[in-house]
XYZ file of C-alpha atoms in Angstrom:
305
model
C 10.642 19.199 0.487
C 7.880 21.353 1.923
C 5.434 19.942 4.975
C 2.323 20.220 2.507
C 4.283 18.642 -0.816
C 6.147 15.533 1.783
C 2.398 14.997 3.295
C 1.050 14.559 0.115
C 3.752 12.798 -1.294
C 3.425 9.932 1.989
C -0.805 9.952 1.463
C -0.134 8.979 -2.148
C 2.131 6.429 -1.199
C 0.312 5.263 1.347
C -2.902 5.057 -0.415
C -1.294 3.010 -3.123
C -0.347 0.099 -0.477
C -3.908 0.686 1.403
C -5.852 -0.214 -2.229
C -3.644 -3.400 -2.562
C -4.181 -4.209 0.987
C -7.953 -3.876 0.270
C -8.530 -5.560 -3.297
C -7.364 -8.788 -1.541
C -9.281 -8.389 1.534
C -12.267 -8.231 -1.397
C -11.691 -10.771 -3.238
C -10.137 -13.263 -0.401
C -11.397 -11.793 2.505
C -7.593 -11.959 4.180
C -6.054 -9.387 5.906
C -2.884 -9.067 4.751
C -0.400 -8.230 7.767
C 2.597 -8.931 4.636
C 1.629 -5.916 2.718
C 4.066 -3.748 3.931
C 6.832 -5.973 3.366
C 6.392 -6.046 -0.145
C 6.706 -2.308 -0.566
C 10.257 -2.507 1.617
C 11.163 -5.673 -0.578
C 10.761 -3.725 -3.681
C 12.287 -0.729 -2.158
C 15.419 -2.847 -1.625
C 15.523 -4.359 -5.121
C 15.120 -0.772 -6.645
C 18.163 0.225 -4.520
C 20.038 -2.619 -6.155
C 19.274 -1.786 -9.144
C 19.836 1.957 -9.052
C 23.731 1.436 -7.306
C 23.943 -1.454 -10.323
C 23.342 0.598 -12.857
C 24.341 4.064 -11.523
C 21.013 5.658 -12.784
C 18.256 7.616 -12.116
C 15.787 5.003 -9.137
C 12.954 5.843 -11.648
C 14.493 3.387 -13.835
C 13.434 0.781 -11.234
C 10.042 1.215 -11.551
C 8.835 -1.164 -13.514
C 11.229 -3.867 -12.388
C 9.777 -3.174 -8.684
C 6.056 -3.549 -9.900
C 6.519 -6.928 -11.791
C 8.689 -8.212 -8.840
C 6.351 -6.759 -6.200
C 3.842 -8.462 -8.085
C 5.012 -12.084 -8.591
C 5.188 -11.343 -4.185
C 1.724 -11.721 -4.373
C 0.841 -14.356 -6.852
C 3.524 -16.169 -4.792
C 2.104 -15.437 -1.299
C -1.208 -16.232 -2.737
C -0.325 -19.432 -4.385
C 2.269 -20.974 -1.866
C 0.549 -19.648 1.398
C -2.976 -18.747 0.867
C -4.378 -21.163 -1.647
C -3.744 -24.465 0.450
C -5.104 -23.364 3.671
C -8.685 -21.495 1.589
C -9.003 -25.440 -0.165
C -8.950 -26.960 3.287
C -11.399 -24.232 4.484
C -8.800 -22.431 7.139
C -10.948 -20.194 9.261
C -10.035 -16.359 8.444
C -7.976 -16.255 11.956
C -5.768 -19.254 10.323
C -5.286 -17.141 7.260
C -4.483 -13.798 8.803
C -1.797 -16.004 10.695
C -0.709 -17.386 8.005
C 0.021 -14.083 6.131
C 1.721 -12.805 9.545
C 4.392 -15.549 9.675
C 4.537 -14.925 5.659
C 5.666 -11.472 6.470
C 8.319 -12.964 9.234
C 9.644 -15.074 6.300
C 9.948 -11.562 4.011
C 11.821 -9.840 6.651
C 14.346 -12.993 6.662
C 14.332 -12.670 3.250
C 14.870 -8.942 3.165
C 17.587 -9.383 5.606
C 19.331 -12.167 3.192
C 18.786 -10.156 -0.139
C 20.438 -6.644 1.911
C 23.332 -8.563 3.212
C 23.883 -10.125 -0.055
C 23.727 -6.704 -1.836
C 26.297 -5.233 0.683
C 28.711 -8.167 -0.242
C 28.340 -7.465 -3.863
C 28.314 -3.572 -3.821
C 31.085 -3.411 -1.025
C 28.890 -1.317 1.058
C 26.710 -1.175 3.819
C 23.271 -1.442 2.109
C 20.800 -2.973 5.370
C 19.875 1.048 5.632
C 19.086 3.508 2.921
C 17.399 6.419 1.452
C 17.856 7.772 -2.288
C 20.013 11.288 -2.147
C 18.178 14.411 -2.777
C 19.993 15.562 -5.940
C 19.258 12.176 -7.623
C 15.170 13.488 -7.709
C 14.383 15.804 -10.483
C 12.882 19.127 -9.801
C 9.714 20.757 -11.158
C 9.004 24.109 -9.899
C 11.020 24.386 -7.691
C 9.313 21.305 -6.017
C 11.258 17.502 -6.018
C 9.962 15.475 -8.646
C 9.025 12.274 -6.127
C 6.060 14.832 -5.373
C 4.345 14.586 -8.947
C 5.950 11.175 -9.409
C 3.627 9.875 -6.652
C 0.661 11.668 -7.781
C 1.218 10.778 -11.443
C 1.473 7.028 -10.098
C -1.454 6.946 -7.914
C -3.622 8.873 -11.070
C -2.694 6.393 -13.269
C -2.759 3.491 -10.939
C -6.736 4.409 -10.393
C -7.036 5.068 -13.725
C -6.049 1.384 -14.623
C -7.554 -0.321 -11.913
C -11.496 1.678 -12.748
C -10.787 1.132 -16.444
C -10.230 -2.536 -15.573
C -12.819 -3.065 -13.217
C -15.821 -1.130 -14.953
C -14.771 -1.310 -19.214
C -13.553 -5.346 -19.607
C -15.321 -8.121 -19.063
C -12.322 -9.517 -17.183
C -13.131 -6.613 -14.839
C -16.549 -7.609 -14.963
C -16.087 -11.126 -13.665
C -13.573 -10.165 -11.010
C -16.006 -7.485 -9.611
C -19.103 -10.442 -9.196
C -15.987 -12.440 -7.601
C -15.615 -9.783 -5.161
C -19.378 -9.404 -4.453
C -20.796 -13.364 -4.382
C -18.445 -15.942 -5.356
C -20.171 -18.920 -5.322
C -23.244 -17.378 -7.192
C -20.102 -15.903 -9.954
C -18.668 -19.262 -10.058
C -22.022 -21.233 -10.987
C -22.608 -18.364 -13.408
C -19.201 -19.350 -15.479
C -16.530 -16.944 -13.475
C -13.003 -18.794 -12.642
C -12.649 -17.458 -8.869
C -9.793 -18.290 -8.730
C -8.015 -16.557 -11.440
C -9.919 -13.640 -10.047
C -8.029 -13.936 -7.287
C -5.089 -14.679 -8.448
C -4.966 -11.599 -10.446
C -5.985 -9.102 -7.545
C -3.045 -10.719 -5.335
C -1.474 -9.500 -8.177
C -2.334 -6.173 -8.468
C -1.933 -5.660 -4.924
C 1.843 -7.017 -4.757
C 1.812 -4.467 -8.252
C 0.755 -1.722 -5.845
C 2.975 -2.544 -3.246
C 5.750 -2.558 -5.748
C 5.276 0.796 -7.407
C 4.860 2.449 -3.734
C 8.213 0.955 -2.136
C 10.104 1.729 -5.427
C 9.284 5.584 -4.713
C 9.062 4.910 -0.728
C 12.975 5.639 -0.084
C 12.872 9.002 -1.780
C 10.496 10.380 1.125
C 11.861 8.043 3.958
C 15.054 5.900 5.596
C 14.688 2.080 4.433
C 15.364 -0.419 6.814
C 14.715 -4.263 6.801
C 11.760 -3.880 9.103
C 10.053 -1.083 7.578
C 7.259 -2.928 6.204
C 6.715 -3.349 9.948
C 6.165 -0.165 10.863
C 4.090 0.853 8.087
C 1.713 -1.987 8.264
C 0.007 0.032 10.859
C -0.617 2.899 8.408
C -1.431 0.858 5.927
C -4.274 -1.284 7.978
C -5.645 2.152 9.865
C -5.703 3.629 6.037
C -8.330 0.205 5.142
C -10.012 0.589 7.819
C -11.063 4.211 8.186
C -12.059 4.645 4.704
C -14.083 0.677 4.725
C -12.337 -2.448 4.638
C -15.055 -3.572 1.792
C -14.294 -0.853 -0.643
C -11.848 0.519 -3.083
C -13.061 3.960 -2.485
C -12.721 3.668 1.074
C -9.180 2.806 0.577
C -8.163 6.619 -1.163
C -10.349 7.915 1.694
C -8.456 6.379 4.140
C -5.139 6.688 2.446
C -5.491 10.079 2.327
C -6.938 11.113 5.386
C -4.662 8.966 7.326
C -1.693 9.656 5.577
C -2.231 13.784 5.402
C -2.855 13.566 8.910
C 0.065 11.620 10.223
C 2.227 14.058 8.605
C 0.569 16.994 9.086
C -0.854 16.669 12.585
C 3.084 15.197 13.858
C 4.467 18.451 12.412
C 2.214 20.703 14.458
C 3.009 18.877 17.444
C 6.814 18.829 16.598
C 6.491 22.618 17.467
C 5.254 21.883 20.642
C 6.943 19.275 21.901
C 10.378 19.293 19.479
C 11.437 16.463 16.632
C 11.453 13.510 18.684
C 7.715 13.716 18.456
C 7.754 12.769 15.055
C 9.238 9.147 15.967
C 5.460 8.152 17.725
C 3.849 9.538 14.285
C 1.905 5.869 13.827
C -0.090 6.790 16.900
C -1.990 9.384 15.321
C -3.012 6.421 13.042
C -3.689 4.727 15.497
C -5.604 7.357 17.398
C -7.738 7.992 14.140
C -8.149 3.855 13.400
C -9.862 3.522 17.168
C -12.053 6.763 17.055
C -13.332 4.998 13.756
C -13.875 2.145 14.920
C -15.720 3.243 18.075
C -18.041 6.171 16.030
C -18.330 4.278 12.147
C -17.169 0.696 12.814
C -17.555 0.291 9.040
C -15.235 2.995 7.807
C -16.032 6.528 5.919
C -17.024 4.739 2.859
C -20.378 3.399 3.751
C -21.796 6.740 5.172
C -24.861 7.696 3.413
C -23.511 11.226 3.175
C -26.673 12.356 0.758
C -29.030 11.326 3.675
C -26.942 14.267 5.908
C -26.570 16.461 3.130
C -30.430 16.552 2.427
C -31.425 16.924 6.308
C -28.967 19.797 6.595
C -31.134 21.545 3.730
C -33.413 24.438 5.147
């Protein structure tokens, strides 16, 4: 896979987890620190079912979307709900969903070591073979797969939130709750649902994760730090700000490591999450508020002669 087709493949990806990360930050105001962890735990369940069934991983699609949904209705039900209806501070609930994500990596490490009993290999490390990707072009398949699934993701998620009046009600959730709720909205199914949609995300994204990269138990991890720099650079308050950030975060991971691979040599590319970091604090410290809420018309019409 090309530099340019693999960067864009990872900012698609990547973008995918960041929206999910962000719709519940929205509607719940939690930062989820167990988003990444239900990518990998969908990325293990799609192995499992690809060596099961000896078929193409796109077959585990939608299997890895329901599951990586019912994640989040179940992280959001079992973990969240409880401590919001005793009025946990947000520091509680951020907590919470970090010792959530300890529990997932147990659970990841249970579910792999179970698989490698069944399958009679070693299955705690993994990445889908090149030959079992289609090819388009002359260009792997995983490369329009991901774009196809982040187009249509959007597409679902804007048709949603701006054509039915479910979409309706979950977007006054998102902007005053208590002033939805008197007017007639149920919060908390709003919420319920975008816990889903974000575990949904989460799911489709590790599905097609272990066609780009290795899969171990404690990737979810690792990309966590992607995932939250992604949030935050674009605007932790908006959807929009989440593509922003996915993509300018995830482009220039890739991107910027490989130019400095020629520089330095491969083992560069292992410290690739500090250029997410790097871009996360020079955000932080110029637009504390992410891209998103720029007025970029205001610059655009003072840079007019």
């Amino acid at each position: 896979m090309g530099v340019l087709e693999g960067a864009v493949t990872y900012a698609n990806l990547l973008t995918l987890l960041a929206l999910g990360l962000t719709l519940t930050y929205i509607t719940t105001s939690v930062p989820n620190f167990a988003q990444g962890s239900f990518a990998v735990f969908s990325s293990y369940l799609a192995y499992f079912i690809y060596k099961i069934f000896n078929a193409t991983p796109y077959l585990s699609v939608p299997f890895a979307v329901l599951f990586g949904g019912l994640i989040g209705v179940v992280t959001y039900v079992a973990v969240l709900r409880p401590l919001i209806k005793r009025e946990a501070s947000i520091l509680i609930l951020m907590i919470a969903t970090l010792a959530w994500d300890l529990i997932l990596l147990g659970l990841i490490g249970i579910f792999s070591e179970t698989m490698s009993k069944l399958l009679g290999t070693y299955a705690s490390k993994f990445i889908f073979p090149y030959y079992l990707d289609y090819k388009l072009f002359g260009i792997q398949g995983i490369f329009f797969s991901s774009t196809l699934a982040i187009i249509v993701s959007l597409a679902i998620l804007l048709f949603l939130l701006y054509r039915t009046k479910f979409g309706i009600a979950m977007r006054a959730a998102m902007e005053n709750p208590s002033l939805a709720e008197i007017m007639g909205v149920n919060v908390e199914t709003t919420r319920l649902f975008s816990w889903f949609l974000s575990g949904a995300f989460a799911g489709l994204a590790g599905a097609l994760l272990p066609f780009k990269q290795e899969i171990v138990q404690a990737t979810g991890q690792i990309i966590i730090v992607s995932i939250f720099a992604a949030s935050i650079v674009g605007g932790l308050s908006t959807l929009y700000g989440a593509i922003v950030g996915g993509y300018l975060v995830g482009l220039s991971e890739s991107l910027v490591t490989f130019w400095l691979s020629k520089f330095f040599g491969t083992s560069i590319l292992v410290y690739s999450k500090a250029i997410s970091l790097a871009i996360l604090i020079v955000t932080l410290l110029v637009i504390p508020q992410g891209l998103a809420t720029i007025n970029w018309r205001r610059y655009i019409w003072r840079s007019k002669p």
